[in-house]
Coordinates of N, CA and C in Angstrom, one line a residue:
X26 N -1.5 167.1 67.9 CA -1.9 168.4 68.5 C -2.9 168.2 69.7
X27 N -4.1 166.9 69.6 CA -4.8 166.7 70.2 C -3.9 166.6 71.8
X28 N -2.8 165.6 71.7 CA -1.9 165.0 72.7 C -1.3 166.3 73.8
X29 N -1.0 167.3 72.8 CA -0.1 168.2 73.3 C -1.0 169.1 73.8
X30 N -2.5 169.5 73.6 CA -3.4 169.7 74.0 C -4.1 169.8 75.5
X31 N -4.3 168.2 75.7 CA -4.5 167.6 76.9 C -3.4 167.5 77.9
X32 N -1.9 167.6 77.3 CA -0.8 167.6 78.2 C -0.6 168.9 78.9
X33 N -0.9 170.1 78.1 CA -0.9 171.6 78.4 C -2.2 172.0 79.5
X34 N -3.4 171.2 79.3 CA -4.3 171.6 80.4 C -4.5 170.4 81.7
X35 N -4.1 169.6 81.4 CA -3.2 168.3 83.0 C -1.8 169.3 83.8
X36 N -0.8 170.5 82.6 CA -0.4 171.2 83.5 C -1.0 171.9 83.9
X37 N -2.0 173.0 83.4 CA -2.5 173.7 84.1 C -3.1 173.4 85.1
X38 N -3.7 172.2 85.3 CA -4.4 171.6 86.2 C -3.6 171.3 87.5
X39 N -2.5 171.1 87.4 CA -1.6 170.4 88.0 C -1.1 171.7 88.8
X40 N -0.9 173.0 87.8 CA -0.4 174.4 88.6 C -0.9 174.8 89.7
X41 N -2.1 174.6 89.5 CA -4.0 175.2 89.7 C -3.9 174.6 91.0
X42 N -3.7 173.4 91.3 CA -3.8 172.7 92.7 C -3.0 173.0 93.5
X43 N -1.3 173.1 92.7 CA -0.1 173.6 93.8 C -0.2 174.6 94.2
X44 N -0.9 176.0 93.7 CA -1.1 177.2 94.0 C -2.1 177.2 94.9
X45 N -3.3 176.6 94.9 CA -4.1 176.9 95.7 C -3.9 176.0 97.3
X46 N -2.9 175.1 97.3 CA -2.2 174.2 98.6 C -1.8 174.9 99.3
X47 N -1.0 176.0 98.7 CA -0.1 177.1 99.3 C -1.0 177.7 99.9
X48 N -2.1 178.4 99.5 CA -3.0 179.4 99.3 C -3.7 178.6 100.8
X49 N -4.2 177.8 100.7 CA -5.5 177.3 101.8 C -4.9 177.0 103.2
X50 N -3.4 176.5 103.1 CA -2.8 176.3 104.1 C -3.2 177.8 105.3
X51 N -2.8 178.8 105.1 CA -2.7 179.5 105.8 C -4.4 179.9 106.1
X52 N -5.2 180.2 104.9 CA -6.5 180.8 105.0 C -7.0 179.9 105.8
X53 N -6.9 178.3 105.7 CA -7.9 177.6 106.3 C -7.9 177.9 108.0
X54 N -6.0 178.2 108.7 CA -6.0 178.3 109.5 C -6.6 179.0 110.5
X55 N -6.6 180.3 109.8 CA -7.5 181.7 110.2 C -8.5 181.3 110.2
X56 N -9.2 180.7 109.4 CA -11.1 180.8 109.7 C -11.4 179.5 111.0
X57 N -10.2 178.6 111.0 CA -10.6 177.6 111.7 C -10.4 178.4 113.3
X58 N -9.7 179.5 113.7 CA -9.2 179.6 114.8 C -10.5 181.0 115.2
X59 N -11.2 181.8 115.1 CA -12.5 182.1 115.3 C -13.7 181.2 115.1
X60 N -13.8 180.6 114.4 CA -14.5 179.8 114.2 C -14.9 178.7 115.2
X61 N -13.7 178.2 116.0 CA -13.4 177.8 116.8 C -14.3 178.5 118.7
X62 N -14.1 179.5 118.3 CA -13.7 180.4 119.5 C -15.7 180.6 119.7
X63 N -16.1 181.4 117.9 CA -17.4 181.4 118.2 C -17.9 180.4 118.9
X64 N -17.9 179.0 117.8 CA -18.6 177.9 118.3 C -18.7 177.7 119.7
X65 N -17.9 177.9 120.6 CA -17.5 177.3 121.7 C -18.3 178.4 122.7
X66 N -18.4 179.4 122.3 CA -19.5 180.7 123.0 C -20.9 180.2 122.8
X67 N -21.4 179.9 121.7 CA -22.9 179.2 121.6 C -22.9 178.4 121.7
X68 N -22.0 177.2 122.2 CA -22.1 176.5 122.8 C -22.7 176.6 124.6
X69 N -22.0 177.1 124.9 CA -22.1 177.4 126.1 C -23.3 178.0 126.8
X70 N -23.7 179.2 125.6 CA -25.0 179.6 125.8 C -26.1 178.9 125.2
X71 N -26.3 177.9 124.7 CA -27.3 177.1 124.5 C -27.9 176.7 125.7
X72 N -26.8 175.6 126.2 CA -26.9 175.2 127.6 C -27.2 176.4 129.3
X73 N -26.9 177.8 128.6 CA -27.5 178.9 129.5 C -29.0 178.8 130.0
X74 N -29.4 178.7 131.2 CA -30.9 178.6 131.6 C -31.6 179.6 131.2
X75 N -30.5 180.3 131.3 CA -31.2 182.1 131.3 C -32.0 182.4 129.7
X76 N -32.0 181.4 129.0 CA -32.5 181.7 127.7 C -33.5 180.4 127.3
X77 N -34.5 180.9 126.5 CA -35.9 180.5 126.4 C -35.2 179.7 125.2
X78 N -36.2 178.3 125.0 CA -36.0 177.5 123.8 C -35.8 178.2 122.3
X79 N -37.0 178.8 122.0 CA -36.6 179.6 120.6 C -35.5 180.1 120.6
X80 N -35.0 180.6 121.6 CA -33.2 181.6 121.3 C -32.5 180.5 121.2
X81 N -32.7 179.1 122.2 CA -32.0 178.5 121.9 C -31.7 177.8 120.5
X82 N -32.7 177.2 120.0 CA -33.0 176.6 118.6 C -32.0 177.7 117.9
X83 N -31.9 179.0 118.2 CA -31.5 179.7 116.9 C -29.8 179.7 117.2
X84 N -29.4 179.4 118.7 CA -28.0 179.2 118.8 C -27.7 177.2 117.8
X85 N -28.6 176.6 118.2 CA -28.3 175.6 117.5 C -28.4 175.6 115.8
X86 N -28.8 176.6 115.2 CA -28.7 176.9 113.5 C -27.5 177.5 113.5
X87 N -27.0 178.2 114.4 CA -26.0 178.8 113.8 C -24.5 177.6 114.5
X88 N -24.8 176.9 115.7 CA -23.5 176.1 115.7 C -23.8 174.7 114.3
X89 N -24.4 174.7 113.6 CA -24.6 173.8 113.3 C -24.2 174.3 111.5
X90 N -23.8 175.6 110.9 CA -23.8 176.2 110.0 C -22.4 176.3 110.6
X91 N -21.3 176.3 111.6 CA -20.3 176.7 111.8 C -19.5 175.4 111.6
X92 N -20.8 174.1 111.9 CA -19.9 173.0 111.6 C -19.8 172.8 110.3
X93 N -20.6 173.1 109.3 CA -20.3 173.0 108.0 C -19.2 173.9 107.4
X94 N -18.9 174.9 108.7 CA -17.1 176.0 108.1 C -16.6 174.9 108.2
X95 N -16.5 174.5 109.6 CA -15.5 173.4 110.1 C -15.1 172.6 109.0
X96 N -15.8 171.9 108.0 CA -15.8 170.5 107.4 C -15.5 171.7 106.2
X97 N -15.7 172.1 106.0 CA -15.2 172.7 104.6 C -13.6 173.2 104.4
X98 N -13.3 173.5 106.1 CA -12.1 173.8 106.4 C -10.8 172.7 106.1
X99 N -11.8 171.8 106.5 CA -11.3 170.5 107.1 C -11.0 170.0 105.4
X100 N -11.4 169.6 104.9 CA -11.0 169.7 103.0 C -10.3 170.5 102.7
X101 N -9.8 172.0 102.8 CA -8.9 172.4 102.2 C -7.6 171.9 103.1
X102 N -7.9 172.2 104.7 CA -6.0 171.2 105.0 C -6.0 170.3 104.4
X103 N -6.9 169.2 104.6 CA -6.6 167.4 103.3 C -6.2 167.9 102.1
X104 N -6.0 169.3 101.1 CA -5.4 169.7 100.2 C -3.9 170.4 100.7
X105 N -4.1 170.4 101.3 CA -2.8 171.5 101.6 C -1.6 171.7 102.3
X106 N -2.2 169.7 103.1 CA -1.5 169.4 104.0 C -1.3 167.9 104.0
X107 N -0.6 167.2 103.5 CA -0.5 165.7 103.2 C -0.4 165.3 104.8
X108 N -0.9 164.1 105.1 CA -0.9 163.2 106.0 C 0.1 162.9 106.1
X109 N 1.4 162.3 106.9 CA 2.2 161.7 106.7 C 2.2 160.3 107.3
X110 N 1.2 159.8 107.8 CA 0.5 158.3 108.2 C 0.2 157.6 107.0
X111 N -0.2 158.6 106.2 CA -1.2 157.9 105.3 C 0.3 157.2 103.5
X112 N 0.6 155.9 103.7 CA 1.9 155.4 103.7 C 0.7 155.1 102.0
X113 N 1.9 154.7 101.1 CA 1.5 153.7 99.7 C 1.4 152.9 100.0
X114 N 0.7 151.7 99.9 CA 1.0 150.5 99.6 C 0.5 149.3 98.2
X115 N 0.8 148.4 98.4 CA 0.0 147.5 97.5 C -1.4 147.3 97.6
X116 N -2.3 147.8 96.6 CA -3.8 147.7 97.0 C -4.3 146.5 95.8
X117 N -5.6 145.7 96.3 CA -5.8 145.2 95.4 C -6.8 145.4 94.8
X118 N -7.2 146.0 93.9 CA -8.2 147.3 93.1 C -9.8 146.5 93.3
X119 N -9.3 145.4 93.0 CA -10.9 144.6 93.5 C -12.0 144.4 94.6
X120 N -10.6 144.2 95.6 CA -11.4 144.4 96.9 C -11.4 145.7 97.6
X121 N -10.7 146.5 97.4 CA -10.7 147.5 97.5 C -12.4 148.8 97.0
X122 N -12.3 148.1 95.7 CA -13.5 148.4 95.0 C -15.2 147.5 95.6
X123 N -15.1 146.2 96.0 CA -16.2 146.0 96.6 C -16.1 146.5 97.6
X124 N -14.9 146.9 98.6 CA -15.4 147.8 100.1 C -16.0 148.9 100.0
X125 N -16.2 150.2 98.9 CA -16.1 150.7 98.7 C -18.0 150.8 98.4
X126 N -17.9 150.1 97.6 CA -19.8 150.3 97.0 C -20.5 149.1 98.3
X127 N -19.8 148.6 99.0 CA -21.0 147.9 100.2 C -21.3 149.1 100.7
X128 N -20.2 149.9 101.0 CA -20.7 151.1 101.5 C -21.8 152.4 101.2
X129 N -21.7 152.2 99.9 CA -22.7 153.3 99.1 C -23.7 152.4 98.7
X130 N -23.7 151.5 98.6 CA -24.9 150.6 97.8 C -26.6 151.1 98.7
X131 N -26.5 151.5 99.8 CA -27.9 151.8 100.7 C -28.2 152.9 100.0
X132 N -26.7 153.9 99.7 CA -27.1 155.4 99.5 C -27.9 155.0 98.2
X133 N -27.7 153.9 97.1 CA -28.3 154.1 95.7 C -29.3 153.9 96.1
X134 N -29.8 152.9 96.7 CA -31.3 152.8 96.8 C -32.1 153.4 97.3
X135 N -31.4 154.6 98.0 CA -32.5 155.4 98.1 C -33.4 156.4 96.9
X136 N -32.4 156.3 95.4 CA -32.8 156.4 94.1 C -33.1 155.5 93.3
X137 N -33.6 154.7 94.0 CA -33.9 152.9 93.3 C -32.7 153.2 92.2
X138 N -31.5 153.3 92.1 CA -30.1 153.2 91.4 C -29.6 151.7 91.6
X139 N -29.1 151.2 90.9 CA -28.5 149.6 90.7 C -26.4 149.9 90.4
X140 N -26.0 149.4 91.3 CA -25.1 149.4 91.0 C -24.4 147.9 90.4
X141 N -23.4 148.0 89.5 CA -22.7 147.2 88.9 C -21.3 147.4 88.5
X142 N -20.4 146.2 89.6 CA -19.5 146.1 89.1 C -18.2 144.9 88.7
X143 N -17.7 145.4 87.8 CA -16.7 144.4 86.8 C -15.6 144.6 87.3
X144 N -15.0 144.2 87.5 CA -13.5 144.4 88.3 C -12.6 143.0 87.8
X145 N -11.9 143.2 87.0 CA -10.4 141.9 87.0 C -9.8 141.3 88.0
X146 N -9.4 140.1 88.2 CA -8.4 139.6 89.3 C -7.4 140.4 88.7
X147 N -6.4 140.9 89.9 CA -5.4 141.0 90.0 C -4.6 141.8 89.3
X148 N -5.8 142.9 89.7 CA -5.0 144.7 89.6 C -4.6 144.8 91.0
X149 N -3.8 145.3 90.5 CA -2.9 146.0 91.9 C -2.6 147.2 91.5
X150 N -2.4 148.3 92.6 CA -2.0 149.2 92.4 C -1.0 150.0 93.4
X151 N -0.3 150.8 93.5 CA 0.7 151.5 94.6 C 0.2 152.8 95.3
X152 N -0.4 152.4 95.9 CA -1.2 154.1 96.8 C -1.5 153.5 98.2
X153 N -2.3 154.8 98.8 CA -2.5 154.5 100.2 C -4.0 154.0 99.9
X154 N -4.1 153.0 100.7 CA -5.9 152.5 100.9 C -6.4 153.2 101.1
X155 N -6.6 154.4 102.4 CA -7.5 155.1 102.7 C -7.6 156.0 102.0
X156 N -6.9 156.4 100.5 CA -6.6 157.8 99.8 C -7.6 157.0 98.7
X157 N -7.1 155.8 98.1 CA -8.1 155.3 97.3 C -9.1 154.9 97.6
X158 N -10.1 154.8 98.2 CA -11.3 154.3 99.0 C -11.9 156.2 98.7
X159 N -11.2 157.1 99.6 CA -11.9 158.4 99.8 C -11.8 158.6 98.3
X160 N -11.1 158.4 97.2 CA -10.9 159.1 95.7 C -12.3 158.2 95.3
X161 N -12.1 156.5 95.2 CA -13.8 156.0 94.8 C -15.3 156.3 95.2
X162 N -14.8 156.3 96.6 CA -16.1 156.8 97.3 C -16.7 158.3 96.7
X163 N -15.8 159.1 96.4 CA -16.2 160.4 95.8 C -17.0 160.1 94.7
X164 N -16.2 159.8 93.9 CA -16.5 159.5 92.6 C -17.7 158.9 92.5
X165 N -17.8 157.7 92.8 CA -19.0 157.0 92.8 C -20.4 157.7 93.4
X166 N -20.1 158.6 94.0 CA -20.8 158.8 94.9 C -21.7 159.8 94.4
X167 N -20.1 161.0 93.3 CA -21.3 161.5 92.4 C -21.9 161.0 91.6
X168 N -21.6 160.3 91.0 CA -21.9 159.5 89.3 C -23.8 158.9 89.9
X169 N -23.7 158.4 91.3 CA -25.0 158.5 91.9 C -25.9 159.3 92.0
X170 N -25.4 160.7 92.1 CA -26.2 161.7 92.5 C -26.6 162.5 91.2
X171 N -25.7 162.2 90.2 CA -25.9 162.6 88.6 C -27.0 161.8 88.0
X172 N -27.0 160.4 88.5 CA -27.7 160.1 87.4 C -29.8 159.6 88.3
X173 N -30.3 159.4 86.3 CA -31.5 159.5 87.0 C -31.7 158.4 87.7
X174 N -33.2 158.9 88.0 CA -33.8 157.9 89.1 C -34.2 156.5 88.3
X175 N -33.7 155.5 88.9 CA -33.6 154.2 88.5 C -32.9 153.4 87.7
X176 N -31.4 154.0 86.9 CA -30.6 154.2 86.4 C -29.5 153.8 87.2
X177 N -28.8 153.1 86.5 CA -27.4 152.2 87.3 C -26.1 152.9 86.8
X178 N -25.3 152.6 87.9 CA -23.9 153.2 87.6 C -23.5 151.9 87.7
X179 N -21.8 152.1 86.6 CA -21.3 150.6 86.4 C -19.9 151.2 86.5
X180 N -18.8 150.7 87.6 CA -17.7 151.1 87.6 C -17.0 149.5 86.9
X181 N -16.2 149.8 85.9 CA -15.3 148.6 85.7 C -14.0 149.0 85.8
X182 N -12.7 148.0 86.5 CA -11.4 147.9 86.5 C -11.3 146.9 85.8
X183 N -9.9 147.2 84.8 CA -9.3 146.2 84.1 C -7.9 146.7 84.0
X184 N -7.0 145.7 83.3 CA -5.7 146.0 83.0 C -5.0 146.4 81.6
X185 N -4.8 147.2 81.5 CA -4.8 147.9 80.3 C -3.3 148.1 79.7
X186 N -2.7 147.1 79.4 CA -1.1 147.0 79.2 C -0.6 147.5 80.6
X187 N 0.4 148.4 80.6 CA 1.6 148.8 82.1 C 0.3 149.6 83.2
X188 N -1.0 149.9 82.6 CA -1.9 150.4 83.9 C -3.1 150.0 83.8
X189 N -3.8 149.8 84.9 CA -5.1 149.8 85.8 C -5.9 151.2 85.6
X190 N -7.2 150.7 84.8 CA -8.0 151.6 84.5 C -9.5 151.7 85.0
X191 N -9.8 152.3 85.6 CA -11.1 152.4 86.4 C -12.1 152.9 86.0
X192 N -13.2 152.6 85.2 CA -14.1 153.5 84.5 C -15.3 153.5 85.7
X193 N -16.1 154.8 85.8 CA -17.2 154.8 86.4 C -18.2 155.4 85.6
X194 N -19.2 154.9 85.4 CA -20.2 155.1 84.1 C -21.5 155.3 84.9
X195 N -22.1 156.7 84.6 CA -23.8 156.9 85.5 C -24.3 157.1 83.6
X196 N -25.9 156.9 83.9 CA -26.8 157.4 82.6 C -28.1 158.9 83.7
X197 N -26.2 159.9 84.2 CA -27.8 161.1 84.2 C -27.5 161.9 83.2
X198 N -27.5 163.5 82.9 CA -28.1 164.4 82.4 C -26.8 164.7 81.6
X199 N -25.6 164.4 82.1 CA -24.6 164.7 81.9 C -23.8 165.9 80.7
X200 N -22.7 166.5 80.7 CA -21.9 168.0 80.7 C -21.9 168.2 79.7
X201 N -22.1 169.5 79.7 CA -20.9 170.2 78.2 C -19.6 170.3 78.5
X202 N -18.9 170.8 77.6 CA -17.2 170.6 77.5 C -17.0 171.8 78.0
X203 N -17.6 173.3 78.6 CA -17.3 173.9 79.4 C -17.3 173.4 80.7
X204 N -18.5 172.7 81.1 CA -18.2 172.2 82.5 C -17.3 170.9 82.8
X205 N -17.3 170.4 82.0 CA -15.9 169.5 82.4 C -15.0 169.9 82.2
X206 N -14.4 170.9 81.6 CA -13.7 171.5 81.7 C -13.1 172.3 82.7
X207 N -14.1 172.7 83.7 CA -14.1 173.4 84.9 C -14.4 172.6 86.1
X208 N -14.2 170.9 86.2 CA -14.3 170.2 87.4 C -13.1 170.4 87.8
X209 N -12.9 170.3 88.9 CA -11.8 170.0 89.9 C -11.4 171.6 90.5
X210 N -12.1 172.3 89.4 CA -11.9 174.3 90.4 C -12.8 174.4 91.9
X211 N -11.6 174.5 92.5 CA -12.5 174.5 94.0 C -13.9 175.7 94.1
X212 N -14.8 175.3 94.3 CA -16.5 175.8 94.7 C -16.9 175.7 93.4
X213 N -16.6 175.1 92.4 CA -17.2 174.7 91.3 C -18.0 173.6 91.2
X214 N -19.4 173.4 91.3 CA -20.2 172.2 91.3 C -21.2 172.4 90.9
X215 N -21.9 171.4 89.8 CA -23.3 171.6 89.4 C -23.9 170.9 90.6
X216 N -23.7 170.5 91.6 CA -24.6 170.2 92.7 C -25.2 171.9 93.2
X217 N -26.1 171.5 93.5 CA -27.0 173.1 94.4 C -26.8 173.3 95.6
X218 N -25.8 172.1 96.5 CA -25.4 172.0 97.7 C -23.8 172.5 97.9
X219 N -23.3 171.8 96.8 CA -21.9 171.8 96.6 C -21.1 172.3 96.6
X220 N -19.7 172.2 97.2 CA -18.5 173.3 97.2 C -17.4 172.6 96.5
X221 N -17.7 171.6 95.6 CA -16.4 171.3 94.6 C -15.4 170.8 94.9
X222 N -15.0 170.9 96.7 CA -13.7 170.3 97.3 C -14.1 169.1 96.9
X223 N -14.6 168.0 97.6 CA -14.5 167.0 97.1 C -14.2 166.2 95.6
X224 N -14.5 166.7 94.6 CA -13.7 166.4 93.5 C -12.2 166.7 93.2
X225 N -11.9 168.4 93.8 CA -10.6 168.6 93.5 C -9.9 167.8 94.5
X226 N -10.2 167.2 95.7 CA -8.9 165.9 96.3 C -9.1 165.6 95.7
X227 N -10.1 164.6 94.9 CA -9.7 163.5 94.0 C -8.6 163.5 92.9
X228 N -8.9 164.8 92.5 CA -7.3 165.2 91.3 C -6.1 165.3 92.2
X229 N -6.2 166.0 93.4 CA -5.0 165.9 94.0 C -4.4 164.1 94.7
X230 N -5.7 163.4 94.8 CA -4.9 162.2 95.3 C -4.4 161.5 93.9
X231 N -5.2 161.4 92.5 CA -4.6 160.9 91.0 C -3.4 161.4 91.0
X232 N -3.1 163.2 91.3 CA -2.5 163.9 90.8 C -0.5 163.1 91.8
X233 N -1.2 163.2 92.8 CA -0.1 162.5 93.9 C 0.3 161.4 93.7
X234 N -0.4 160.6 92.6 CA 0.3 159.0 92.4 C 0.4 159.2 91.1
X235 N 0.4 160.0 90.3 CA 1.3 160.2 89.1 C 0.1 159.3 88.1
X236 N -1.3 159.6 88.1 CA -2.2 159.1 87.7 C -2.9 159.7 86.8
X237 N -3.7 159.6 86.3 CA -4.5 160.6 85.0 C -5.9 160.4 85.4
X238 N -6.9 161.2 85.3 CA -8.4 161.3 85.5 C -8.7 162.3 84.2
X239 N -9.7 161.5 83.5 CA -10.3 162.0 82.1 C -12.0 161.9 82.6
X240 N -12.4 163.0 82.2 CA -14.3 162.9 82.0 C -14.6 163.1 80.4
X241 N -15.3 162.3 80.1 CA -16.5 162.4 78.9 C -17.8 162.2 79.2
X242 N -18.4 163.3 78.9 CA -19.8 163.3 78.9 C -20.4 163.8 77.6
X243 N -21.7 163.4 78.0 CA -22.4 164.1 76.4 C -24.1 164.2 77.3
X244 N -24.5 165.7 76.6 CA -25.9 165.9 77.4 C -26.6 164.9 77.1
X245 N -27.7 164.7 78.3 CA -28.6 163.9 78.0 C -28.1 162.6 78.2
X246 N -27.2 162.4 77.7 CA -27.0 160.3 77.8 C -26.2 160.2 78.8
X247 N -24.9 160.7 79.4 CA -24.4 160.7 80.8 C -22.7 160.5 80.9
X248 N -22.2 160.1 81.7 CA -20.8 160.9 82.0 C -19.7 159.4 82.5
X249 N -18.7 159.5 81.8 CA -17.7 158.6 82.3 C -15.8 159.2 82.4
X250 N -16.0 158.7 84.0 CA -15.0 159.1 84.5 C -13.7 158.0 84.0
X251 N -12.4 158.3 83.8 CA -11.8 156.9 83.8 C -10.8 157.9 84.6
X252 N -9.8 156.5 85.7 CA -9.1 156.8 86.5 C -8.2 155.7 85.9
X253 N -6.8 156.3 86.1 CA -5.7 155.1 85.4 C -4.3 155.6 86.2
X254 N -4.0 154.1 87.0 CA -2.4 154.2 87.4 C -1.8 153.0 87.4
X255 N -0.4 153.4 87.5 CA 0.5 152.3 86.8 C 0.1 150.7 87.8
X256 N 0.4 150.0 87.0 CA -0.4 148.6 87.5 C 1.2 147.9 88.4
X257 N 0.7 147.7 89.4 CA 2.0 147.1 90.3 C 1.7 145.3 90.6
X258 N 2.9 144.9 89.7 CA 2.7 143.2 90.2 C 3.3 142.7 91.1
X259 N 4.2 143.6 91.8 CA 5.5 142.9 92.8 C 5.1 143.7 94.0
X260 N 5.8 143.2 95.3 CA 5.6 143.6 96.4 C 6.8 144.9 96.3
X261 N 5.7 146.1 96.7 CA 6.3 147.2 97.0 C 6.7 147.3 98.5
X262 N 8.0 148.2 99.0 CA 7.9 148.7 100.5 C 8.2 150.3 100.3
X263 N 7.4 151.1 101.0 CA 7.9 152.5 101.0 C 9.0 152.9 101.2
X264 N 9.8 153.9 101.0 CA 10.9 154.3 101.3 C 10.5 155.4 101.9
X265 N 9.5 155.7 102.8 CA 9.3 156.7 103.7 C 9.1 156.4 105.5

């Protein structure tokens, strides 16, 4: 029951994302094409002589609040509108995974956070590089922002029979089973900044390689994501 359970809410989850692809496609278009139009008006009047610094400063709050439409926009096409550059290939989960935390490793320290990670030779997996890198990078990136100050996150990859499993483990404050239950709903975020896109690609890039993403958390002790797809030993070529 437990099985049939979890299989019924990966559909719904699965529904939940194709509906809303449909959905952003078009909306995103419209906000991006005023949006557009404003910006490029205060633009222009910034650089107007005819107006004193303080008017100015306040045309720069508002172009700078239109670029955050922009980028918010810019997430729901990356949902709604697949890349067709962006090809599968053979990744190798390890190096892949240290490119990935050289990059965030500054961001931890700015929470004296310690990162640690275990990674097996010779996972491989079948996706696009740049899709897996943006899906880690998220990830990690919350599990950073969740947890406390001075408190290490530990992602491990290993091979788990026919798949590659990616655990990423923070010690913050971590969910109830309503809120994990409610990640990946777009503008859904316990961040105070947050608009939730960034998690829901990540279900859509799992979701696109025929992948599984599971969270357990428990309050107070902290939160582990595991990411799992099928483990590729042979040289793949696209058929696209």
């Amino acid at each position: 029951m437990k099985k049939q359970q979890l299989y019924h809410e990966q559909l719904q989850q699965s529904e939940r994302l194709k509906m809303i692809a449909h959905l952003t496609a078009a909306v995103a278009h419209e906000i991006r094409n005023p949006v557009t139009v404003v910006r490029g008006f205060l633009q222009l009047y910034r650089e107007d002589p005819a107006f004193d610094d303080p008017v100015k400063n306040k045309f720069k709050l508002m172009i700078d609040e239109l670029n955050t439409v922009e980028q918010i926009t810019s997430q729901f096409l990356t949902l709604s509108k697949p890349n067709k550059d962006q090809k599968p290939e053979k990744v190798n989960v390890n190096d892949a995974l240290q490119s990935v935390t050289g990059l965030v490793r500054s961001y931890a320290m700015l929470s004296d956070n310690q990162m640690h990670i275990e990674a097996e030779e010779g996972c491989f997996i079948f996706i696009n590089p740049i899709e897996f890198k943006q899906l880690m990078m998220n990830l990690i990136k919350n599990a950073l922002e969740a947890s406390n100050m001075g408190k290490p996150v530990t992602v491990i990859a290993k091979r788990n029979q026919h798949y590659i499993e990616i655990k990423i483990m923070d010690e913050g404050s971590g969910m109830s089973e309503d809120e994990v239950k409610s990640l990946g709903t777009p503008f859904y975020s316990l961040k105070s900044n947050g608009t939730g896109l960034g998690l829901m690609i990540c279900f859509n890039i799992v979701e696109k390689y025929d992948g599984e993403i599971n969270y357990e958390s428990i309050k107070g002790v902290g939160t582990t994501v595991t990411v799992r797809f099928l483990a590729t030993d042979g040289a793949f070529v696209s058929s696209t």
